[in-house]
Coordinates of C-alpha atoms in Angstrom, one line a residue:
X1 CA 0.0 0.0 0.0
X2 CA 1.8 3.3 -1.0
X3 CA 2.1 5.7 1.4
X4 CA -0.3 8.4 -0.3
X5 CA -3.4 5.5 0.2
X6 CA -2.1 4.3 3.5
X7 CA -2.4 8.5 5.0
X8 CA -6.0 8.7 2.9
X9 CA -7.0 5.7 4.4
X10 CA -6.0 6.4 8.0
X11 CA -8.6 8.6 9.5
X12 CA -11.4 6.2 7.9
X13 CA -9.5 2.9 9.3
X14 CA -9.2 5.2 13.2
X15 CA -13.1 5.8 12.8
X16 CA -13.7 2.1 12.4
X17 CA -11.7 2.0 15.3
X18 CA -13.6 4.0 17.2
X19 CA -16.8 2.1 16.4
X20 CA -15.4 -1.3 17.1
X21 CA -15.2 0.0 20.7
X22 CA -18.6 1.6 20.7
X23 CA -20.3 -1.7 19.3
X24 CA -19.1 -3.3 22.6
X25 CA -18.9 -0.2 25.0
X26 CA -22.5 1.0 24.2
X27 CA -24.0 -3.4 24.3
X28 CA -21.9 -3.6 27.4
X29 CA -23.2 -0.3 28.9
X30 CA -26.6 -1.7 28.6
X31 CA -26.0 -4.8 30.8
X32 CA -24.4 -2.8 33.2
X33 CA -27.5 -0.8 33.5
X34 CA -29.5 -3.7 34.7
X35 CA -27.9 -2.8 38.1
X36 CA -28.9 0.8 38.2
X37 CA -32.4 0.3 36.7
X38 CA -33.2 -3.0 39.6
X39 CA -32.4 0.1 42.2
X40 CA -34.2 2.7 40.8
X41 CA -37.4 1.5 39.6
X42 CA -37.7 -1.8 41.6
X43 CA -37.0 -4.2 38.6
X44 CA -36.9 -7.9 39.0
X45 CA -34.0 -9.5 37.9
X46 CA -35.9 -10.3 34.3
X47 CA -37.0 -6.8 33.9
X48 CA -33.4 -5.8 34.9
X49 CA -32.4 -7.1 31.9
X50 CA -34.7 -5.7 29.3
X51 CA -32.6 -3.0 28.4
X52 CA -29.7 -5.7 26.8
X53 CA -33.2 -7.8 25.6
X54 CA -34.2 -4.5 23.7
X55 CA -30.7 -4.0 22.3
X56 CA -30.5 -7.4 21.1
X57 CA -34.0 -7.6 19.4
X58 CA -33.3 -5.0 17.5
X59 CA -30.4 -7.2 15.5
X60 CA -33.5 -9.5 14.6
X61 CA -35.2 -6.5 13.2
X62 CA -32.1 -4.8 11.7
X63 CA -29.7 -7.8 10.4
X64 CA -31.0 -8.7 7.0
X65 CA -32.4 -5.3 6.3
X66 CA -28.8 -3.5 7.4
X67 CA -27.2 -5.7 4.9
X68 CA -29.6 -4.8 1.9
X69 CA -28.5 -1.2 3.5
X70 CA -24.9 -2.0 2.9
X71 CA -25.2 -3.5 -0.2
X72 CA -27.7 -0.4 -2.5
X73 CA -26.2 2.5 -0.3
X74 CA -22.4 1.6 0.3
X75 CA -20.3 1.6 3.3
X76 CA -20.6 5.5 3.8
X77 CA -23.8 5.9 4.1
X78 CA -24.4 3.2 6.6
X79 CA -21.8 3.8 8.7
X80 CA -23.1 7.6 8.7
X81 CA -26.6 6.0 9.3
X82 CA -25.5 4.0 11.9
X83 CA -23.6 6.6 14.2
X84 CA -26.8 8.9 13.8
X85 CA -29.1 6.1 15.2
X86 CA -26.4 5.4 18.2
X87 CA -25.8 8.9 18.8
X88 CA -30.4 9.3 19.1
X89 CA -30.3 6.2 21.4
X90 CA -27.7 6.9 23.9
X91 CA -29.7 10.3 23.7
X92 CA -32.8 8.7 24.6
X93 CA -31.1 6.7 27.2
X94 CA -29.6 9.6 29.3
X95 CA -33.1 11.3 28.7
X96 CA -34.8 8.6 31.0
X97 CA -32.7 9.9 33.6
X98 CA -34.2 13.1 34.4
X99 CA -37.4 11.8 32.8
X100 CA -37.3 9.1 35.6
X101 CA -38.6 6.8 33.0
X102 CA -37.8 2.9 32.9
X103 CA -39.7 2.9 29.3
X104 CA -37.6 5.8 28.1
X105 CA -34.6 3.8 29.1
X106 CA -35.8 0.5 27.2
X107 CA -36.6 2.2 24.3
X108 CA -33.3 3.8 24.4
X109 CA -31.6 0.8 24.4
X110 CA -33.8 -0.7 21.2
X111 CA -32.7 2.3 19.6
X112 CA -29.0 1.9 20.7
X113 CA -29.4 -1.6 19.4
X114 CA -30.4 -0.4 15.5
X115 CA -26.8 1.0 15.6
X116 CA -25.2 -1.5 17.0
X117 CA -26.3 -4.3 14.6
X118 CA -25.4 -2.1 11.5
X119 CA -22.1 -1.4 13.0
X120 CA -21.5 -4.8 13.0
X121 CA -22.3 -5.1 9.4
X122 CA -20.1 -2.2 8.5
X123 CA -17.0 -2.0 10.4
X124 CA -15.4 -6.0 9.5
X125 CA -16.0 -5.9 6.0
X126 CA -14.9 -2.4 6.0
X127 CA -11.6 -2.7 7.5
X128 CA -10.9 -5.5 5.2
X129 CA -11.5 -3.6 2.3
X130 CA -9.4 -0.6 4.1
X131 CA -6.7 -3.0 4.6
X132 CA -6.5 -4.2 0.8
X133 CA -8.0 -7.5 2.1
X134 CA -5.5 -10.5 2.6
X135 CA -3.3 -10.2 5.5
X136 CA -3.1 -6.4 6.0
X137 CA -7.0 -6.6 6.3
X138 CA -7.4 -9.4 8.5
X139 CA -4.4 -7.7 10.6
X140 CA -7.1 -4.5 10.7
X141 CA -9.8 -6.5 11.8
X142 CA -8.0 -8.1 14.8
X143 CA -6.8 -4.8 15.8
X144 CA -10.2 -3.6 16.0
X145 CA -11.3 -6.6 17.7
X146 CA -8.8 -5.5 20.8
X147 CA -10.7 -2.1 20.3
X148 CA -14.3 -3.7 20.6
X149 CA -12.5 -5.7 24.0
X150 CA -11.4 -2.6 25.7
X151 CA -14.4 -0.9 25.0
X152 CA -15.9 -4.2 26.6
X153 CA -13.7 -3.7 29.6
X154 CA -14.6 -0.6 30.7
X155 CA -18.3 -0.1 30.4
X156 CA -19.0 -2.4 33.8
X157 CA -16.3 -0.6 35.3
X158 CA -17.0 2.5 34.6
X159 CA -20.4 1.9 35.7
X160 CA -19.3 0.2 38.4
X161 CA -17.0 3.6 39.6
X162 CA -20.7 5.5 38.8
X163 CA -22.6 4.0 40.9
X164 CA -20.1 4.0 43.8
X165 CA -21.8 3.4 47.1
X166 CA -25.0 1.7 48.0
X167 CA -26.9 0.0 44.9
X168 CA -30.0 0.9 46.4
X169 CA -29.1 4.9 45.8
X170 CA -28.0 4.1 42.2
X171 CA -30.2 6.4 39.5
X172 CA -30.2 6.6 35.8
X173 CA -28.7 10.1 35.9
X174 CA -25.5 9.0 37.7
X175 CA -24.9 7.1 34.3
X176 CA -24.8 10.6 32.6
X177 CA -20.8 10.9 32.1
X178 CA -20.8 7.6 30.1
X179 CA -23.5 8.6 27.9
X180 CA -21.9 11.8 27.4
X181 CA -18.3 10.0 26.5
X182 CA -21.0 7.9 24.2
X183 CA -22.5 10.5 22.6
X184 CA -19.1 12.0 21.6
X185 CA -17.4 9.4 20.3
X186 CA -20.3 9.2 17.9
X187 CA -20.5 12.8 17.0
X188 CA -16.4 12.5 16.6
X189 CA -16.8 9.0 14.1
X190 CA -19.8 10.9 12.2
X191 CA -17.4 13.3 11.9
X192 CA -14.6 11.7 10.1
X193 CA -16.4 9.5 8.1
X194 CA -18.6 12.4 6.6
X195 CA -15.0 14.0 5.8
X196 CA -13.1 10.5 4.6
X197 CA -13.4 9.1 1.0
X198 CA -14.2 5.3 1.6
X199 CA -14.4 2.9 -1.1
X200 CA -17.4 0.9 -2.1
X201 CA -16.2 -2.1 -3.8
X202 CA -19.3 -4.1 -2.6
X203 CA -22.1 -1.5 -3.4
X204 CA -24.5 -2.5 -6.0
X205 CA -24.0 -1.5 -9.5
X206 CA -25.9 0.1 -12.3
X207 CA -26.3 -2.8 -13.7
X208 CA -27.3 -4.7 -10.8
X209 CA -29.7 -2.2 -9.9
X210 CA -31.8 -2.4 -12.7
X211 CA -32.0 -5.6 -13.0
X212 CA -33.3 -5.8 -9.6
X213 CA -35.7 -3.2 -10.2
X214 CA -36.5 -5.0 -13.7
X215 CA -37.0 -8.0 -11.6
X216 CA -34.6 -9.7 -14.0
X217 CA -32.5 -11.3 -11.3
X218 CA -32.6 -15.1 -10.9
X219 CA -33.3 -16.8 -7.9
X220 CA -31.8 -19.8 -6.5
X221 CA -33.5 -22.4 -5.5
X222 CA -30.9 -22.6 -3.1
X223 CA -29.4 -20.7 0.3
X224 CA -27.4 -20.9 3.6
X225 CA -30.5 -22.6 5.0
X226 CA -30.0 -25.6 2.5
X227 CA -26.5 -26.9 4.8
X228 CA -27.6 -28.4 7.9
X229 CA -24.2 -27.5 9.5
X230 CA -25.1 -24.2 8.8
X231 CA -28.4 -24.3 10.1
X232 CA -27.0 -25.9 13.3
X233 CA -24.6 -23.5 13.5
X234 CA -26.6 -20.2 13.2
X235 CA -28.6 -21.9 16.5
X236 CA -25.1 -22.0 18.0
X237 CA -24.3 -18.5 17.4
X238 CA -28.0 -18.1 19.3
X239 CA -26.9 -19.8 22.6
X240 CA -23.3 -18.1 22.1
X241 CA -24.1 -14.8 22.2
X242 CA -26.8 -15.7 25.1
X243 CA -23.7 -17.1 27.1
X244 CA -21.3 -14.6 26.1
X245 CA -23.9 -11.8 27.7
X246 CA -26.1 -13.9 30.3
X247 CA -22.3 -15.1 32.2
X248 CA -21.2 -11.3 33.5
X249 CA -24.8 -9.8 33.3
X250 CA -26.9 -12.1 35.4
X251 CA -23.6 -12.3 38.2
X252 CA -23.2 -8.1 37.7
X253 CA -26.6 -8.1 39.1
X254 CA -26.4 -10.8 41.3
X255 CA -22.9 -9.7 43.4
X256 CA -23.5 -6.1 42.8
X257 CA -26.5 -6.8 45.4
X258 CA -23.9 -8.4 47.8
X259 CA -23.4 -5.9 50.6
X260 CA -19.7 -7.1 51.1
X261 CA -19.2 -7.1 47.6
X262 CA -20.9 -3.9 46.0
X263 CA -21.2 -2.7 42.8
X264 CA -17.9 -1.1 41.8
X265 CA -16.1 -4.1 42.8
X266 CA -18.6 -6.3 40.8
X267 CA -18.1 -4.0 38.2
X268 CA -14.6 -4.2 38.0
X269 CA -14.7 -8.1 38.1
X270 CA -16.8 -8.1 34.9
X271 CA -14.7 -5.7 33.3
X272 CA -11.9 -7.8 34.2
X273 CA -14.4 -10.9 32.1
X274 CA -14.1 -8.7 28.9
X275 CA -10.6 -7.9 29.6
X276 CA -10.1 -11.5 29.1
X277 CA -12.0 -12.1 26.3
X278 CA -9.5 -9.7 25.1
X279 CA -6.3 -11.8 26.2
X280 CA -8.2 -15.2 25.0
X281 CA -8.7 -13.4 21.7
X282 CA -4.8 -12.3 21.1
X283 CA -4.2 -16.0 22.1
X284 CA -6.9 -17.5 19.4
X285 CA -5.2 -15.1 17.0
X286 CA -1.5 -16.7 18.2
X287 CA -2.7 -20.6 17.9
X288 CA -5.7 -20.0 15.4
X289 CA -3.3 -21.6 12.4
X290 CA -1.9 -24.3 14.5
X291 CA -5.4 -25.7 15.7
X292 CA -9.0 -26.3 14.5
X293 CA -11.9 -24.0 15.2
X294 CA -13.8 -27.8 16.0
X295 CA -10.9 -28.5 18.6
X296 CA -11.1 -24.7 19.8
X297 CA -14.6 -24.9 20.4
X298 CA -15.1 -28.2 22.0
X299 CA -12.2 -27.1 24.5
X300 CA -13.6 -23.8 25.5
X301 CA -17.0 -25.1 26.1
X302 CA -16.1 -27.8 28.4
X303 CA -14.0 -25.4 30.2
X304 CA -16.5 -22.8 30.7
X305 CA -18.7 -25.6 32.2
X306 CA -16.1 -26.3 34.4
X307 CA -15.3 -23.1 35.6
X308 CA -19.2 -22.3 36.1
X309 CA -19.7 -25.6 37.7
X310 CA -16.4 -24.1 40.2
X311 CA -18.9 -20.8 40.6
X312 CA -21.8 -22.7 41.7
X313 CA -20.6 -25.0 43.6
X314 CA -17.7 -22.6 45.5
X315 CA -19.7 -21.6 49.1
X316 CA -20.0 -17.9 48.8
X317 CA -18.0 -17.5 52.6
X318 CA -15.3 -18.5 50.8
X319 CA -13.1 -14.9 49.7
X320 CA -9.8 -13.6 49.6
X321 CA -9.0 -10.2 50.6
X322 CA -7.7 -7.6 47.4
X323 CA -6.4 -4.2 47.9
X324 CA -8.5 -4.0 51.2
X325 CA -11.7 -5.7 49.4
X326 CA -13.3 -8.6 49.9
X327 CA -13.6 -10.9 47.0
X328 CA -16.2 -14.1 46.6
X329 CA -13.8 -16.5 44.8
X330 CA -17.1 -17.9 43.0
X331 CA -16.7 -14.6 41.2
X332 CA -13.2 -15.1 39.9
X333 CA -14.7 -18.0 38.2
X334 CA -17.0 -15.9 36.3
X335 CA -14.2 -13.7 35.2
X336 CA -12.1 -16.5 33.8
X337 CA -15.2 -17.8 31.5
X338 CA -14.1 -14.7 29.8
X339 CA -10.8 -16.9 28.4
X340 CA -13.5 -19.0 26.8
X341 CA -16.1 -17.5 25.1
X342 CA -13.5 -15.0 23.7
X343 CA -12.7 -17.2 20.3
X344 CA -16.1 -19.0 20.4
X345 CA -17.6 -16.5 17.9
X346 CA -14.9 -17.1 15.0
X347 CA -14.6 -20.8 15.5
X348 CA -18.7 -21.2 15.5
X349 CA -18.6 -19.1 12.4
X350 CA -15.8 -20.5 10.4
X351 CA -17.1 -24.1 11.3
X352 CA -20.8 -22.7 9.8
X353 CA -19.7 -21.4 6.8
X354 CA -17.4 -24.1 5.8
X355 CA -18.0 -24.8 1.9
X356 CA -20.9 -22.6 2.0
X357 CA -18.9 -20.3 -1.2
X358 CA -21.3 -17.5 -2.8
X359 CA -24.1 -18.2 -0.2
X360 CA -21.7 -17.0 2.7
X361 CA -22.4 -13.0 2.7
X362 CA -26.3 -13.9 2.9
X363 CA -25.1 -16.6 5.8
X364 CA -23.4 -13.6 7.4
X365 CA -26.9 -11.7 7.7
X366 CA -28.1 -14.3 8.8
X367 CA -26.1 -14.7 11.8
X368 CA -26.3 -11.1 12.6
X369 CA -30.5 -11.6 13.1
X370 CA -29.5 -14.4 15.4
X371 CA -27.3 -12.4 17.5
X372 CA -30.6 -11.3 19.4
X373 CA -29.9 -14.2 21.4
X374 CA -27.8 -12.2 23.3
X375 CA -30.6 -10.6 25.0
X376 CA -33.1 -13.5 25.1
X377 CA -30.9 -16.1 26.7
X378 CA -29.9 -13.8 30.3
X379 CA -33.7 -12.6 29.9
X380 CA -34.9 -16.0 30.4
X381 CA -31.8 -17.0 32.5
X382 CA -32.9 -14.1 35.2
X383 CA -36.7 -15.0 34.9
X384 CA -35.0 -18.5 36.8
X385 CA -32.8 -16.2 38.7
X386 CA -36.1 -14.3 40.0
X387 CA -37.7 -17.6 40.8
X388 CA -36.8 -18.5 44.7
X389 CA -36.9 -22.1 44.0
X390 CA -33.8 -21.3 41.9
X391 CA -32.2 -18.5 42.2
X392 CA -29.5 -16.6 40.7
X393 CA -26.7 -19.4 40.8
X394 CA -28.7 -22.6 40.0
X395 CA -30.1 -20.3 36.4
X396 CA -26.4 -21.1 35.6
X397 CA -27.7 -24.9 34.4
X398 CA -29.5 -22.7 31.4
X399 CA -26.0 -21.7 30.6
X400 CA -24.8 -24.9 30.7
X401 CA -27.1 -26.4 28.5
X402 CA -26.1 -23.9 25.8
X403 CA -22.9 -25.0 26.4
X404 CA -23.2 -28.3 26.0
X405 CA -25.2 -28.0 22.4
X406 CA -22.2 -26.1 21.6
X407 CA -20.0 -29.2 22.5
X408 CA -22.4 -31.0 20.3
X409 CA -22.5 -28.8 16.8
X410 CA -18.3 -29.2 17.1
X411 CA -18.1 -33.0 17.5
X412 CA -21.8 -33.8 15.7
X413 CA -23.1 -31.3 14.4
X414 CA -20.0 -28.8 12.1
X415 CA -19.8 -31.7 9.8
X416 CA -21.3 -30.6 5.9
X417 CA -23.7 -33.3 4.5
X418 CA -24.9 -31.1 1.9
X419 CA -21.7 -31.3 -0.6
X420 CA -24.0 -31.8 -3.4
X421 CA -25.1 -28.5 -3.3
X422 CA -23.0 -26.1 -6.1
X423 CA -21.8 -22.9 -4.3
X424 CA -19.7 -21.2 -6.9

C-alpha cells in the first residue's frame, strides 16, 4: 500500500476503530444498567435485563435489512446511518434519567441496538477492504477486535465507579458521564467519516440495480439454509451470544447486590471478564493456524462448564482479601469464562460457513439476526434467577445447556452433508 493510500485511508481505518469499541462499550453499557435500573425503579432481575433484551431484538429487526442497507447504499452511508441512530439512542437513554422513566430507558436501548447491529455489518467488511484484504485486512480486523474488548472492559467498570456506594441509591442520571463520552465518540466518528473518501467495492451496480428493479435477477433455489451444518450452526451463534452476555450480566446483578461485595467491585470483576475475552482473543489469533476452530470450540465449552460448575458450587464464605476488598472466589470464576467464550464466535462461524462459497455473505446476515440471542438467553436466565426455587446461581444450568449443544454442533453437528449442493 503506497504511502499516499495508506495516509488517505487512515482517518477512515481510526473511525472504524472507534466504532469497534462503541459496538461493545454501548452493548456492554446496557447490561451494566441492569444494576442501576433494579435500584431505581424496583425491577426484578428479568426486567433488569430488558434494556440488553431491547438491544438485542433490535439485530433480529435490523440484520437482514442493514445488509440490503450496505449492499444499494455503500459503506458510507451506513456507517453515517449507523452513528446517527447510536448517537439518538444513547440520547434517549440519558433522557430517562431526568425523565425518571424505565420505558424511556428500554426504548433507548432498542434504539442503541439499531446502531449496533449495523455497526456490526459495516465495520469488518470495512476494515478488510481498508486494509487491501488479505493479511493487512485481516491484521485491521483483529486490531479492531482489541478495540471492541477494551471498549468491553470498561463499560461495567465505569459503571461500576458511577454507581459508587449503595446499589439501592443508584439512578439513571448518575450514568450521565458515560452517555456523554458515548455520545461524543459518535459525534467525533460521524465526523470523520462524513470528511473520509471510503471505497465501495461491494455496493451495487448500475447494472445490478436495474436488473433488480427490472426483476430480471434469478433466484436460487438454493441458500445458507440448505447446509444443515449451517443451520446448526446459526442456533449456535444463538446460545453463544446468550452465554457470552447472560455469564457477567446475570452475576453483575447478582454480586453487585452483595453488601460485602458492591457494585464497583462487581463492576470491575466483569470488566476484568471482557478484559479477558481480550487476552483469550490475542491467544486464538496466536494458535488459530496451528489448531482447528472444531478442537477450539469443544475445548472452550467444556472449560467454561467447568469453571461455572467451580462458581456454583464454591460456598459464597469463601473470599480472599484484594487491595483492602473482599472478594467471593465464586466470582473469579465468572471472570475467567471470559478466556473461553473469547474465540467461540470465530470458530462457530468459520465451522458454519465451511464450503458454504457465494451463499456466505447472505449466511453472514443471517447470523447477525440471530445475534438477538444475546438478550433473550440472560432474559430467560434471570426470569430462573427471580424464581426463589432457583435463584441466581442454580439459572447457571441454562448456561450450561447452551454449552453443551455447543459441544455437540463441534463434534456432531459442524460436519457438511450437503456437498451436493454447487456454491460457486
Amino acid at each position: 500500500m503506497s504511502t499516499t493510500k495508506k495516509s488517505s485511508t487512515t482517518p477512515a481505518i481510526v473511525a472504524m476503530f472507534l466504532l469497534f469499541f462503541m459496538i461493545a462499550f454501548v452493548t456492554n453499557f446496557a447490561g451494566s444498567m441492569g444494576v442501576i435500573v433494579s435500584a431505581q425503579f424496583g425491577a426484578s432481575k428479568a426486567l433488569s435485563q430488558l434494556g440488553t433484551l431491547a438491544n438485542f431484538i433490535a439485530y433480529a429487526c435490523m440484520g437482514i435489512p442493514a445488509g440490503i442497507i450496505l449492499k444499494r447504499k455503500g459503506y458510507k452511508f451506513t456507517a453515517l446511518a449507523a452513528v446517527t441512530v447510536g448517537f439518538v439512542g444513547v440520547g434517549i437513554q440519558w433522557l430517562a434519567g431526568p425523565m425518571a422513566s424505565f420505558a424511556v430507558y428500554v426504548a433507548g436501548a432498542f434504539v442503541a441496538g439499531f446502531s449496533m447491529c449495523m455497526l456490526n455489518i459495516v465495520v469488518n467488511p470495512m476494515l478488510n477492504t481498508l486494509g487491501g484484504g488479505g493479511n493487512k485486512g485481516n491484521q485491521l480486523i483483529q486490531l479492531g477486535g482489541s478495540c471492541n474488548s477494551v471498549g468491553g472492559t470498561i463499560a461495567p467498570i465505569l459503571l461500576g465507579y458511577l454507581i459508587g456506594g449503595e446499589v439501592k441509591n443508584a439512578s439513571v442520571a448518575d450514568a450521565t458521564p458515560a452517555m456523554i463520552i458515548a455520545m461524543a465518540i459518535f459525534a467525533l466518528a460521524a465526523l470523520i467519516i462524513a470528511l473520509t473518501n471510503i471505497p465501495e467495492p461491494h455496493m451495487e451496480t448500475a447494472e445490478e440495480k436495474a436488473a433488480r428493479k427490472a426483476g430480471k435477477v434469478e433466484k436460487d433455489p438454493h441458500g445458507p439454509l440448505s447446509f444443515r451444518h449451517f443451520v446448526l450452526g446459526a442456533i449456535a451463534i444463538f446460545f453463544y451470544v446468550g452465554i457470552e452476555v447472560g455469564i457477567p450480566n446475570t452475576a453483575n446483578v447478582y454480586f453487585s447486590g452483595i453488601p460485602s461485595v458492591g457494585a464497583a467491585l462487581t463492576g470491575t470483576m466483569i470488566g476484568a471478564y471482557w478484559f479477558c475475552m481480550m487476552l483469550g482473543r490475542l491467544g486464538g489469533g496466536v494458535i488459530g493456524s496451528k489448531v482447528s476452530s472444531k478442537s477450539m470450540l469443544t475445548a472452550t465449552a467444556v472449560v467454561a462448564i467447568l469453571f461455572l460448575l467451580g462458581f456454583m458450587f464454591t460456598p459464597e464464605t469463601l473470599t480472599i482479601n484484594i487491595f483492602g476488598k473482599i472478594l467471593p472466589i465464586s466470582l473469579i470464576f465468572i471472570t475467567l469464562c471470559g478466556l473461553c467464550t473469547s474465540v467461540m464466535w470465530g470458530s462457530i462461524f468459520n465451522l458454519a460457513t465451511e464450503g458454504l462459497g457465494k451463499y456466505t455473505a447472505v449466511a453472514s446476515g443471517i447470523f447477525m439476526t440471530l445475534v438477538c440471542g444475546g438478550g433473550i438467553i440472560p432474559f430467560l436466565q434471570n426470569l430462573l434467577a427471580d424464581n426463589e426455587k432457583i435463584g441466581s446461581v442454580n439459572s447457571y444450568w441454562l448456561i450450561i445447556a447452551c454449552l453443551l449443544y455447543l459441544v455437540f454442533y463441534a463434534v456432531a453437528g459442524s460436519k457438511n452433508v450437503n456437498k451436493d449442493i454447487k456454491v460457486d
